[in-house]
Every structure is written in C-alpha cells, then in structure tokens.
Coordinates of C-alpha atoms in Angstrom, one line a residue:
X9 CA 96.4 77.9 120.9
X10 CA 94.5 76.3 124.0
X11 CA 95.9 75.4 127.2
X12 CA 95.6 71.6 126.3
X13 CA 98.5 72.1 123.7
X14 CA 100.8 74.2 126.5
X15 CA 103.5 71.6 127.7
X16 CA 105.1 71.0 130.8
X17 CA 108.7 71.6 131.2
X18 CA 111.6 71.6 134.0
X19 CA 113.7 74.9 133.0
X20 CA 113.3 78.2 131.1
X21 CA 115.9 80.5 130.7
X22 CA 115.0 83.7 128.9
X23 CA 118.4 85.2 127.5
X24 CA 118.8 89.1 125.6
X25 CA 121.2 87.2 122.9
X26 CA 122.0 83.4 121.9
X27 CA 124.7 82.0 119.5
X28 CA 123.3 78.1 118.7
X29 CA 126.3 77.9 116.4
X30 CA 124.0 75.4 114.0
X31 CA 123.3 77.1 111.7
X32 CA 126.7 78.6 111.7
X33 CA 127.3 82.7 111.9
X34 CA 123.7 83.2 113.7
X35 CA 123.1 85.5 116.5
X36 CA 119.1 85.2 118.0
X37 CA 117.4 88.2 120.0
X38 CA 115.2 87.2 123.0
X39 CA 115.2 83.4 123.0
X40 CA 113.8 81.0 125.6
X41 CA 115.9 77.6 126.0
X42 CA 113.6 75.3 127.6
X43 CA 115.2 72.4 128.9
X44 CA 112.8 68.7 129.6
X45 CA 115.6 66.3 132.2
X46 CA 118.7 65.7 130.3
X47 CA 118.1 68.1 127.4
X48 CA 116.7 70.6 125.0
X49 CA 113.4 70.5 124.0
X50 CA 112.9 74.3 122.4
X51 CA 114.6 77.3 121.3
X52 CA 112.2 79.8 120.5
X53 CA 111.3 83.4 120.8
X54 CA 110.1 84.0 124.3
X55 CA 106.8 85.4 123.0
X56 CA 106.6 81.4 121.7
X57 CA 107.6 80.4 124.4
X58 CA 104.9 82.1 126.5
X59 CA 102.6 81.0 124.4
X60 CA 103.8 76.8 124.6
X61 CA 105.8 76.3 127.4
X62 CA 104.9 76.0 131.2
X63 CA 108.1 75.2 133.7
X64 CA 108.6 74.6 137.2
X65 CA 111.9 77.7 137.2
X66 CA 112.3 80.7 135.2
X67 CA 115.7 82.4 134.7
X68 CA 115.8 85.5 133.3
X69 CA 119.4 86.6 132.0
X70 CA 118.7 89.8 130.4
X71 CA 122.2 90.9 130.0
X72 CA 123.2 87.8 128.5
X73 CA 124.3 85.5 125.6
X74 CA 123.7 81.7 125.6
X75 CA 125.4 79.4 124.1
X76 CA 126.9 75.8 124.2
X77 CA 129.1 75.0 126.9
X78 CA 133.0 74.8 125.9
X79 CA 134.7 71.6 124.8
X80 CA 138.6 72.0 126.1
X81 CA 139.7 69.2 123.7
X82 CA 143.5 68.9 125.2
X83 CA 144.6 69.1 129.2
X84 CA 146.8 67.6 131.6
X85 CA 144.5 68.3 134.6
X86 CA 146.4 67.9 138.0
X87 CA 148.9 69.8 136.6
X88 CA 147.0 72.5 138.1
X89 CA 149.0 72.1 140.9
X90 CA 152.1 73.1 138.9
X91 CA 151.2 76.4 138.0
X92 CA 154.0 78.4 137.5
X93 CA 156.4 76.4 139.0
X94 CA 158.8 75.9 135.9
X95 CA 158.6 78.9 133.5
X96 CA 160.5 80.4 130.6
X97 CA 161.9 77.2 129.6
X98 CA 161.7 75.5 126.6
X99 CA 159.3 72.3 126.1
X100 CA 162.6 69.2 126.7
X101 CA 164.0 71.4 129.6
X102 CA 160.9 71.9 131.2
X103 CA 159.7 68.3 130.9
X104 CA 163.4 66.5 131.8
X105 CA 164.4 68.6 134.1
X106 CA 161.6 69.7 136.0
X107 CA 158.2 68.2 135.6
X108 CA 159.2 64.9 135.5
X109 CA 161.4 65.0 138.0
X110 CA 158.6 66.6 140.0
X111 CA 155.8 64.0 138.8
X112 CA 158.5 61.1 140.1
X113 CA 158.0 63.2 143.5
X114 CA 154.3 64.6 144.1
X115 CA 152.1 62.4 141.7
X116 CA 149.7 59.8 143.7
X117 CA 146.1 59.3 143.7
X118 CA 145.8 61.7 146.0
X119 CA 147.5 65.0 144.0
X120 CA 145.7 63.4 141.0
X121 CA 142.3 63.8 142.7
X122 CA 143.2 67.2 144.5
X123 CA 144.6 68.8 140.9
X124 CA 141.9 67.4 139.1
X125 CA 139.5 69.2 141.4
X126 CA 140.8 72.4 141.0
X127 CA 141.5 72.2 137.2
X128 CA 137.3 71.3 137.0
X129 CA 136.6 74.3 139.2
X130 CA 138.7 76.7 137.5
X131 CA 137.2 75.2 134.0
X132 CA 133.7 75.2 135.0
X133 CA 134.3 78.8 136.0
X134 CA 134.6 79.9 132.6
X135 CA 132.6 78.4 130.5
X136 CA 134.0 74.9 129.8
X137 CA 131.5 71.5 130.5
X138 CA 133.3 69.2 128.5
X139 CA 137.4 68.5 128.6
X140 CA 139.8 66.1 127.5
X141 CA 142.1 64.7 129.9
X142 CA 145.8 62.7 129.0
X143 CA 147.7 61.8 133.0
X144 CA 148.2 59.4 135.1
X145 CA 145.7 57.7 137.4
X146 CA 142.7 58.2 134.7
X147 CA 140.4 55.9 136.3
X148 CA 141.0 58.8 139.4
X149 CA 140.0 61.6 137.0
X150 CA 137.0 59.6 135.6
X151 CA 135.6 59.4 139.4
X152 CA 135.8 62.8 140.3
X153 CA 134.4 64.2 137.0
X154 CA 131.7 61.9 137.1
X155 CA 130.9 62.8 140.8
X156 CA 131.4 66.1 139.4
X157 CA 128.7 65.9 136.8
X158 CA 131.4 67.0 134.4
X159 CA 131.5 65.8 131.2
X160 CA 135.2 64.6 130.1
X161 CA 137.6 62.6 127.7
X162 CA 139.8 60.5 129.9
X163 CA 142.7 59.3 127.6
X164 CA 145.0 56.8 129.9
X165 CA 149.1 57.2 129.0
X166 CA 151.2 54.9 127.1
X167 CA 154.7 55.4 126.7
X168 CA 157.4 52.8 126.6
X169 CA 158.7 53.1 130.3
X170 CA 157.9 53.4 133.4
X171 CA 155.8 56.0 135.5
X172 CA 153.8 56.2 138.9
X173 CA 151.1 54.8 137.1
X174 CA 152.9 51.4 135.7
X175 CA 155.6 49.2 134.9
X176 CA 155.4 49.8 130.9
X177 CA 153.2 49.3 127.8
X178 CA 151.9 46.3 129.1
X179 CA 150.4 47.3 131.8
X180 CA 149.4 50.7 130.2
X181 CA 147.4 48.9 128.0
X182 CA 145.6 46.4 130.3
X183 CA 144.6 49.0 132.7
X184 CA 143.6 51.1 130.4
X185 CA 141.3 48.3 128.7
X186 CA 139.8 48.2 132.0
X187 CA 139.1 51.5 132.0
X188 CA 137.3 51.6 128.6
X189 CA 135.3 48.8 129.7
X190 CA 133.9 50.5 133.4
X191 CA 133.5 53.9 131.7
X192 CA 132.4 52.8 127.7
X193 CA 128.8 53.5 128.3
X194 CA 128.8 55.9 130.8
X195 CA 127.1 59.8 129.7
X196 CA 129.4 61.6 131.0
X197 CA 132.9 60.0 130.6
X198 CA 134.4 59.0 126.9
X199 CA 137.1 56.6 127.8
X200 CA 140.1 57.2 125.4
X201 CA 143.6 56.0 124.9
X202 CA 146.3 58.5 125.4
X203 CA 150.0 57.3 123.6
X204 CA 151.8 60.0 124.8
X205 CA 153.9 61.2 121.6
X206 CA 156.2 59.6 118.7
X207 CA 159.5 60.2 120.9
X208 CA 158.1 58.0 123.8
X209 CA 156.1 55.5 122.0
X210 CA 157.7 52.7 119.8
X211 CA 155.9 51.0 116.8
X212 CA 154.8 47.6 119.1
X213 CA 152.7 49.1 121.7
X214 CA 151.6 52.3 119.3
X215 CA 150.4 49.2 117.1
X216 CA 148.3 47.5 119.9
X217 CA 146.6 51.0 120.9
X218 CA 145.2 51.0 117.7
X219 CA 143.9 47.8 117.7
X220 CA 142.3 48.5 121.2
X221 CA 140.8 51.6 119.6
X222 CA 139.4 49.2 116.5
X223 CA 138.4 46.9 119.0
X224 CA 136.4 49.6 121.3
X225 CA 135.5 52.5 119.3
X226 CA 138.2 54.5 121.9
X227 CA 139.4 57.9 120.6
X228 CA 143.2 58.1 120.4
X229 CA 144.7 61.6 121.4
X230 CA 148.6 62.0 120.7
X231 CA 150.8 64.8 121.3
X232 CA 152.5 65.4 117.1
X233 CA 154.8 67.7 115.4
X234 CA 155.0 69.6 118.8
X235 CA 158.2 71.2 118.3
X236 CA 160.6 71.4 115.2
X237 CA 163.2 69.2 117.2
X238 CA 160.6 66.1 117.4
X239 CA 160.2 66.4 113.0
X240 CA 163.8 66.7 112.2
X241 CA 165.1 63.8 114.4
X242 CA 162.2 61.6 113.7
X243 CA 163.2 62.2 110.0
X244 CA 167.2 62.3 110.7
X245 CA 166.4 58.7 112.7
X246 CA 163.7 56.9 111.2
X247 CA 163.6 58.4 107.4
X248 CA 160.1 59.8 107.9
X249 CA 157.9 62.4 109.6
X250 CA 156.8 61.5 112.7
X251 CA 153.0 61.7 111.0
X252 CA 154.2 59.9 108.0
X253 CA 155.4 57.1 110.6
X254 CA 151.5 56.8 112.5
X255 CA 149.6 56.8 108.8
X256 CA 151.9 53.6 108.0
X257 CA 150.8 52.0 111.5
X258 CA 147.2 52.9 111.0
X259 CA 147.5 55.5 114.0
X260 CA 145.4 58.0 112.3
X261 CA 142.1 57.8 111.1
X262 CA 138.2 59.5 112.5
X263 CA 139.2 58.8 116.2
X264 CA 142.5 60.3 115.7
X265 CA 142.8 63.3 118.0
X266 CA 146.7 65.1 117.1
X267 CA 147.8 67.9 119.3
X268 CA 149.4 70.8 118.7
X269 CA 150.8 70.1 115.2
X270 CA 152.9 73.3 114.9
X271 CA 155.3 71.8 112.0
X272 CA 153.0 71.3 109.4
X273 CA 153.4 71.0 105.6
X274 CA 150.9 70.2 102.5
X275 CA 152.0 66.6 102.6
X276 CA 151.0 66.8 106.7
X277 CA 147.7 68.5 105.9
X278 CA 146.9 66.0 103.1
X279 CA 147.3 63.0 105.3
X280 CA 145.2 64.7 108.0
X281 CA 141.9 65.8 105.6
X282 CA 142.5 62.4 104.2
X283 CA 142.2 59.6 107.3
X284 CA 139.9 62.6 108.7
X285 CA 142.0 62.6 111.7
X286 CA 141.3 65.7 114.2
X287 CA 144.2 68.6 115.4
X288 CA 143.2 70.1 118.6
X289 CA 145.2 73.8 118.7
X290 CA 146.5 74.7 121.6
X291 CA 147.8 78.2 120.9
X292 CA 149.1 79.4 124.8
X293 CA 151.0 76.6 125.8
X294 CA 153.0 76.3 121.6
X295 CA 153.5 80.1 122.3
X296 CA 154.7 80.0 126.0
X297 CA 157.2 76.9 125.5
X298 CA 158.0 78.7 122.0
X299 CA 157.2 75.2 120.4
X300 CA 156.0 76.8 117.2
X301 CA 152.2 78.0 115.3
X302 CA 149.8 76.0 113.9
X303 CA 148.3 76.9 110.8
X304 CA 144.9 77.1 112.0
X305 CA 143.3 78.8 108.6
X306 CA 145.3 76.7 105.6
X307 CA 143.8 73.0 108.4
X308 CA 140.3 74.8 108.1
X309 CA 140.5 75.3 104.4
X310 CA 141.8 71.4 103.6
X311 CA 138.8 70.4 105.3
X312 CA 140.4 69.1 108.6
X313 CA 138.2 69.3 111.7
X314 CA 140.3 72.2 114.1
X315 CA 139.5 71.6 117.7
X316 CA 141.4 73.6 120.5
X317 CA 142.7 72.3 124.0
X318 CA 144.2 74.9 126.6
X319 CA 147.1 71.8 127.7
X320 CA 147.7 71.7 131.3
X321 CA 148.0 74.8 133.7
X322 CA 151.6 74.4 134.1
X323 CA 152.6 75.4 130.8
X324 CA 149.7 77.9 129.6
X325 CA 148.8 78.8 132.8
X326 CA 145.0 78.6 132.9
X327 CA 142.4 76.8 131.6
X328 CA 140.4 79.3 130.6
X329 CA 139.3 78.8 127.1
X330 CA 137.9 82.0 126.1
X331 CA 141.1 83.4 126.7
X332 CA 143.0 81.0 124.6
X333 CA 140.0 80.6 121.4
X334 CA 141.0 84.9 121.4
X335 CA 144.8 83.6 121.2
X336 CA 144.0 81.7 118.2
X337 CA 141.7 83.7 116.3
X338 CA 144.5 86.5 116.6
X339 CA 147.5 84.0 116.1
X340 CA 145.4 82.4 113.0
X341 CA 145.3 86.6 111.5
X342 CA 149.2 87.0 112.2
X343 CA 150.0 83.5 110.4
X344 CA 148.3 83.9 107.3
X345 CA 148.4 86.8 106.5
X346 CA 144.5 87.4 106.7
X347 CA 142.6 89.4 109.1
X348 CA 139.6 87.3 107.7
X349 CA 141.7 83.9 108.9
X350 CA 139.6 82.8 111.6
X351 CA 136.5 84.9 112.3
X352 CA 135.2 85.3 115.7
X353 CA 131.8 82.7 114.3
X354 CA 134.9 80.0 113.5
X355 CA 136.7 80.3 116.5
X356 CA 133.7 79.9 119.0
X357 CA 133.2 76.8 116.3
X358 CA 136.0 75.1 117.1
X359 CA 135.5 75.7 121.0
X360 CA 132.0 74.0 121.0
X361 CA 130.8 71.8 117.7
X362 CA 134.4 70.9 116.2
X363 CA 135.3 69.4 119.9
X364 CA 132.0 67.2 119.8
X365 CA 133.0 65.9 116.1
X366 CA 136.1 65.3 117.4
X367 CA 134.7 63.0 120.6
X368 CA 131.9 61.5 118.1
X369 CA 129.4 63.2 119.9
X370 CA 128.5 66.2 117.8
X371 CA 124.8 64.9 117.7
X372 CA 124.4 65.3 121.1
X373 CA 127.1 68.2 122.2
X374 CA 128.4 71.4 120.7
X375 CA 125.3 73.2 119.5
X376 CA 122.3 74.8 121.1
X377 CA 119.6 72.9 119.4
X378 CA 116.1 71.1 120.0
X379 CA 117.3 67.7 120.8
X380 CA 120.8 67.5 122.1
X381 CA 121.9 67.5 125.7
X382 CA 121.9 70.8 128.1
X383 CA 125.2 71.7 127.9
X384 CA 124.8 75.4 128.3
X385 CA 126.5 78.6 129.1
X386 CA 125.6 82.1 130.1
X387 CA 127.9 85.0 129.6
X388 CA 127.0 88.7 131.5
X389 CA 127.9 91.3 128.8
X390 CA 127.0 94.2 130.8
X391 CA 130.0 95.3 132.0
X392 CA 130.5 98.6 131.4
X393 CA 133.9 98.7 129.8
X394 CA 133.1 95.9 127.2
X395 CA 130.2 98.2 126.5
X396 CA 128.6 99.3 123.2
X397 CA 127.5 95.5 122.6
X398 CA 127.6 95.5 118.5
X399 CA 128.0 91.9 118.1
X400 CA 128.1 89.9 121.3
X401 CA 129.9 87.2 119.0
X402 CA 133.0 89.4 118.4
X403 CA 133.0 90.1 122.4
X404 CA 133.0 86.9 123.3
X405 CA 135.9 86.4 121.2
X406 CA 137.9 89.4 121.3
X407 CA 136.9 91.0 124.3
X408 CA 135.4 88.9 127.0
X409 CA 137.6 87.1 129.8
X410 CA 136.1 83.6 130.6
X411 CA 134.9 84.7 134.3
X412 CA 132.2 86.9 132.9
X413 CA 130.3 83.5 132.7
X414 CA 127.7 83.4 135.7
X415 CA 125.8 80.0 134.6
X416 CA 126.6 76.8 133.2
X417 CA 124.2 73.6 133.4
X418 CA 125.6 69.9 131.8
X419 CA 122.9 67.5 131.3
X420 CA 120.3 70.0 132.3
X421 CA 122.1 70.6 136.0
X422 CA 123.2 73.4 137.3
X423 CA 127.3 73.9 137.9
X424 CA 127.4 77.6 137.9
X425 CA 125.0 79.9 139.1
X426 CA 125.7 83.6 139.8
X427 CA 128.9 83.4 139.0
X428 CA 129.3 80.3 142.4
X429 CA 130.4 76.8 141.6
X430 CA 127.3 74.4 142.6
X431 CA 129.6 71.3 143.3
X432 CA 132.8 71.9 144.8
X433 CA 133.5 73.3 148.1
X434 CA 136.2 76.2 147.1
X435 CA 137.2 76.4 150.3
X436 CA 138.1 72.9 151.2
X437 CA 139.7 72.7 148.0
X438 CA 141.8 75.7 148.5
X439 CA 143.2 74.0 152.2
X440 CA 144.8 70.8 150.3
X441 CA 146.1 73.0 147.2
X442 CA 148.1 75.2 149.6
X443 CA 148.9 71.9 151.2
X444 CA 150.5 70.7 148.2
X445 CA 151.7 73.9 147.2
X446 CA 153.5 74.1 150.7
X447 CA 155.3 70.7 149.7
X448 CA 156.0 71.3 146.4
X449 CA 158.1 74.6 147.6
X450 CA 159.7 73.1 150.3
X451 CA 161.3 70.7 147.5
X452 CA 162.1 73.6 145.1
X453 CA 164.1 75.0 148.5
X454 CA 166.0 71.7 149.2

C-alpha cells in the first residue's frame, strides 16, 4: 500500500479487547477504532490500521475493552436529588405519601436543572451516553443534555391532573407538542411523549398522545403492569388488563416503549411480539419497591425487543447500568429456571443495540461498527482482584462495577477521560446538591 492510499483521520484509540455487539457474541483482540467528526470510520486490527490510517490523537488503552456506550432506556433524572430519602416502602406508599408530597414542595426549574446535572454526571461516569428521561420541566432536561453533549429521550408527562408542570392533559399535551417540534430534529435529543401509567391516564387524553405520536413519529414510554395491584384493579374496574385496555386504544405499537411489566402472561407477551411494542426492564427499582420480576428470557424468546432502564435514583438508588444489566442477567437465571437465561453477550445486548431499536435509531447507535455515530466506552480491566481476564464479556457482566469506565466520547467528543468528567464542574455541582439536600432535610425535620 503507498502513502497516497493512507487516510487522514481525527481519533485512534488502540484497545487490548472490543465487544462491537454486531455481529452478536464476538469479542476482537487488538482493534483500532478510528473515529472521522461525528463517527466511525474503521474497526480494524491495529496492524491495519498502521498500515491505513493517519490521525491527529492516538489513545492507547492497553488494559481495556471497548465498546458502545450504554443506552439507560428508563429514568426519572432529578430524582437524583431524592436519593435515599424514602426507603423500604412499597411503590403507592412511597409515591402518595412521600414523593409526591415532596415533588409538590422542591420541584422547579431550578431542582430540575440541578438533579438533571448530577443524574448525567453520575451516568456518564459509568458508562451510559444515551438515557431516557420521563419528569417534569422536559424542555429543562432537553437544554442541559444538549449543552451537555448527552444524548437523551425526553418523554414530557401526561396524567389527568395537575402538577408543577401544568394545569392537566391539555396543557400536557400542547407543551409537549412544542417540545417535539424545537427538539424533532435535533442529534442529540429524541423528543418523546411520556403518559405516565394506566392508573393516572384516562382513555381521552391517552387517545390524543397517540395521535401526537402518529402525527410526529414521537416514541411513547408508559409505566405497565408495574405492580400486581395496578392488573387486578384495572381488571376488577374496567374488565380488562391494563395492556389489553392500550392495544384497544392503539397505545401500543413500534414506538411503544412499556416499563417494567412485572405481571406478565402469554396473552401479555403475545400482544407485545405482536404490535412490536418495546419493555424496558428495570430490575433494581421492581426489586427494591418489591413490585414484582419481569420475565426477561420467556419476552426474549417471543421475539419482543428487551431494553433495560435503571428508573430514577430514588428508588434504585443509582444509575449505574452495569450494576443493574448484572441484576438482570442473574434475576433472568433465578426466574426461569436457566442458568443459560440471559448470557452475559444478551445482557450487554439489551444495554446497547436493543435500546437503539427501541429509540429508532439502531442504525446509528448501539453497536461499534464502520458507519454509526461515536458513541463509545472504555472499561480498565486491570484491576487486580477482577484478575484472570478469561472473557472480558462475562466481567463486564458479572464482575465489573460501572466506575471502572475511564473514557466515554458521544458523537466523537470526549465526556470521560481518565476516569474525569470533561463537562461538568463536580464541584460546583456538589455546592447546589448539598444545597438542596440541606432543604429537603430541613423539611423531613419539620
């Protein structure tokens, strides 16, 4: 090869393992990512790579895997700033009696932007470059992840009465239009409508979010058969499953996002592999509020796409999606029966490629391949007491802890390096959580 055919390039980074996830179950030796603006031009040997490529940086990550950046497909971000502060409850208690109450108090623009902040840094930390996002003040949460360079799902709330952030459904709906139409075709944000659950969402206004989705293309992410309460009265009530009751209103369908769905039976499953709807897991937060288990493997087996979300900090209570893709690998074993349920391959699936297919975007997210955007992670696996390294897959699964990530780049730009947030001043941050956190307390006392 001459030096005429040797291309330019911005980025190299030189890594001792990589998991591209397509084709699924591969682990790669020596690879060179090389990265042109925006996204990924090569994956190659680094012998190739020598041999083709010329860039303006170099990163060597000998001790490392590579791999897509996480997709946490289900959050309440400023919750961040509840962490903790109502535990051992069940989920009615600890909404009615405590966070509620609490949002009513604390919630503005201000703790919206503040918890946002430290739910992105805390993210970012380990591994995660694209989340979902279902609270008030969206168009708040938009801002700062764009500013952010983050890439995120911000699904505005519907329910039938009234919050900080509006009067009702109507004006839900119109300021959540709005929002669809500043952020539609924007790189970074996916506008998305965000009906709250069955229990606080009547037919009417359920019925005009998914005409806004038809009209828009807007995903539509719903809390569903959360707890075993929310099935039995909606049938007691109503005469139907609370799933059964959205596939009659058209509610679910490809852009159908359904979390948690712990109460599931064959007709449930058949509906979802059917409309293609999505289930985003969220393993920590079903087990902590004892909602109930999903049954990750017999979803996987029908054909439905399995995503998984952390929820929001203050009923999990961190966002770290490592930790919770090991708590559903394991929880997937215990449920079925299987050791073989969910292999450590499927689970870092459903943290990466599934969540893209689920946000309509697999063709430019979830996988480490020649064309799609750099969205990329690096995970140090030399600590000693993770050591022999057999299969890095299995230790990112079942062993690793989410702040053994030292880099992380979105759309080719560095967030993480060393193991140091790029874009957020920690310290400044840390001055208005402990500012909230001094408030928040001071109401607990009173």
């Amino acid at each position: 090869m001459t030096a005429a055919t040797i291309t330019a390039a911005d980025i190299r980074i030189n890594a001792r393992w990589l998991i591209p996830i397509e084709p699924y179950g591969v682990v790669l030796e020596h690879q060179a990512v090389i990265i042109q603006g925006t996204g990924i031009v090569a994956v190659v040997p680094e012998a190739q790579a020598d041999r083709e490529f010329r860039t303006r940086e170099t990163i060597n990550l000998h001790h490392h895997v590579l791999m897509p950046g996480l997709i946490n497909m289900h959050g309440h971000a400023a919750m961040s700033l509840f962490r903790g502060m109502a535990d051992d409850l069940p989920l009615m208690t600890w909404l009615n009696d405590h966070i509620w109450p609490a949002e009513g108090r604390f919630v503005s623009e201000q703790f919206i932007a503040d918890g946002t902040q430290l739910a992105m840094a805390e993210m970012l930390r380990t591994g995660t470059t694209t989340f979902s996002d279902m609270y008030f003040f969206p168009e708040v949460v938009a801002q700062m992840a764009h500013d952010t360079g983050m890439r995120a799902q911000i699904c505005f709330p519907l329910l039938d009465f009234p919050t900080v952030w509006g009067s009702g459904p109507d004006e839900y709906l119109s300021k959540g239009e709005a929002l669809i139409k500043d952020w539609k075709s924007d790189t970074y944000i996916m506008p998305a409508i965000g009906p709250h659950a069955p229990y606080t969402v009547s037919d009417a206004p359920l019925s005009r979010a998914v005409a806004l989705s038809e009209k828009t293309g807007a995903r539509l992410q719903i809390h569903l058969h959360e707890t075993e309460f929310e099935v039995t009265d909606a049938t007691a009530t109503q005469g139907k499953r609370p799933i059964e009751r959205l596939a009659k209103l058209g509610a679910l369908g490809t852009r159908t996002q359904c979390v948690h769905m712990t109460q599931v039976n064959d007709s449930d499953i058949t509906l979802l592999a059917n409309t293609g709807a999505h289930v985003v897991h969220c393993p920590e937060s079903n087990l902590k509020l004892a909602s109930g288990l999903c049954p990750a493997s017999r979803l996987m087996n029908q054909g439905v796409n399995l995503t998984i979300g952390t929820d929001g900090a203050a009923s999990n209570n961190d966002l770290d999606l490592f930790g919770e893709t090991r708590t559903a690998a394991m929880l997937a074993k215990v449920v079925a029966k299987d050791a073989g349920a969910l292999p450590a391959h499927k689970a870092l699936q459903m943290a990466t490629l599934n969540g893209a297919k689920a946000l309509g975007r697999e063709h430019e997210l979830g996988s480490l391949v020649a064309g799609k955007l750099a969205d990329i992670i690096a995970i140090d696996l030399s600590d000693p007491f993770i050591q022999p390294v057999y299969d890095p897959t299995s230790h990112l699964v079942y062993s690793n802890h989410g702040r053994a990530v030292t880099h992380s780049w979105i759309n080719g730009v560095p967030q993480v390096q060393n193991g140091k947030l790029t874009r957020i001043d920690i310290p400044d941050l840390m001055l208005r959580v402990e500012n909230w956190a001094e408030r928040i307390r001071q109401q607990q006392a009173d």
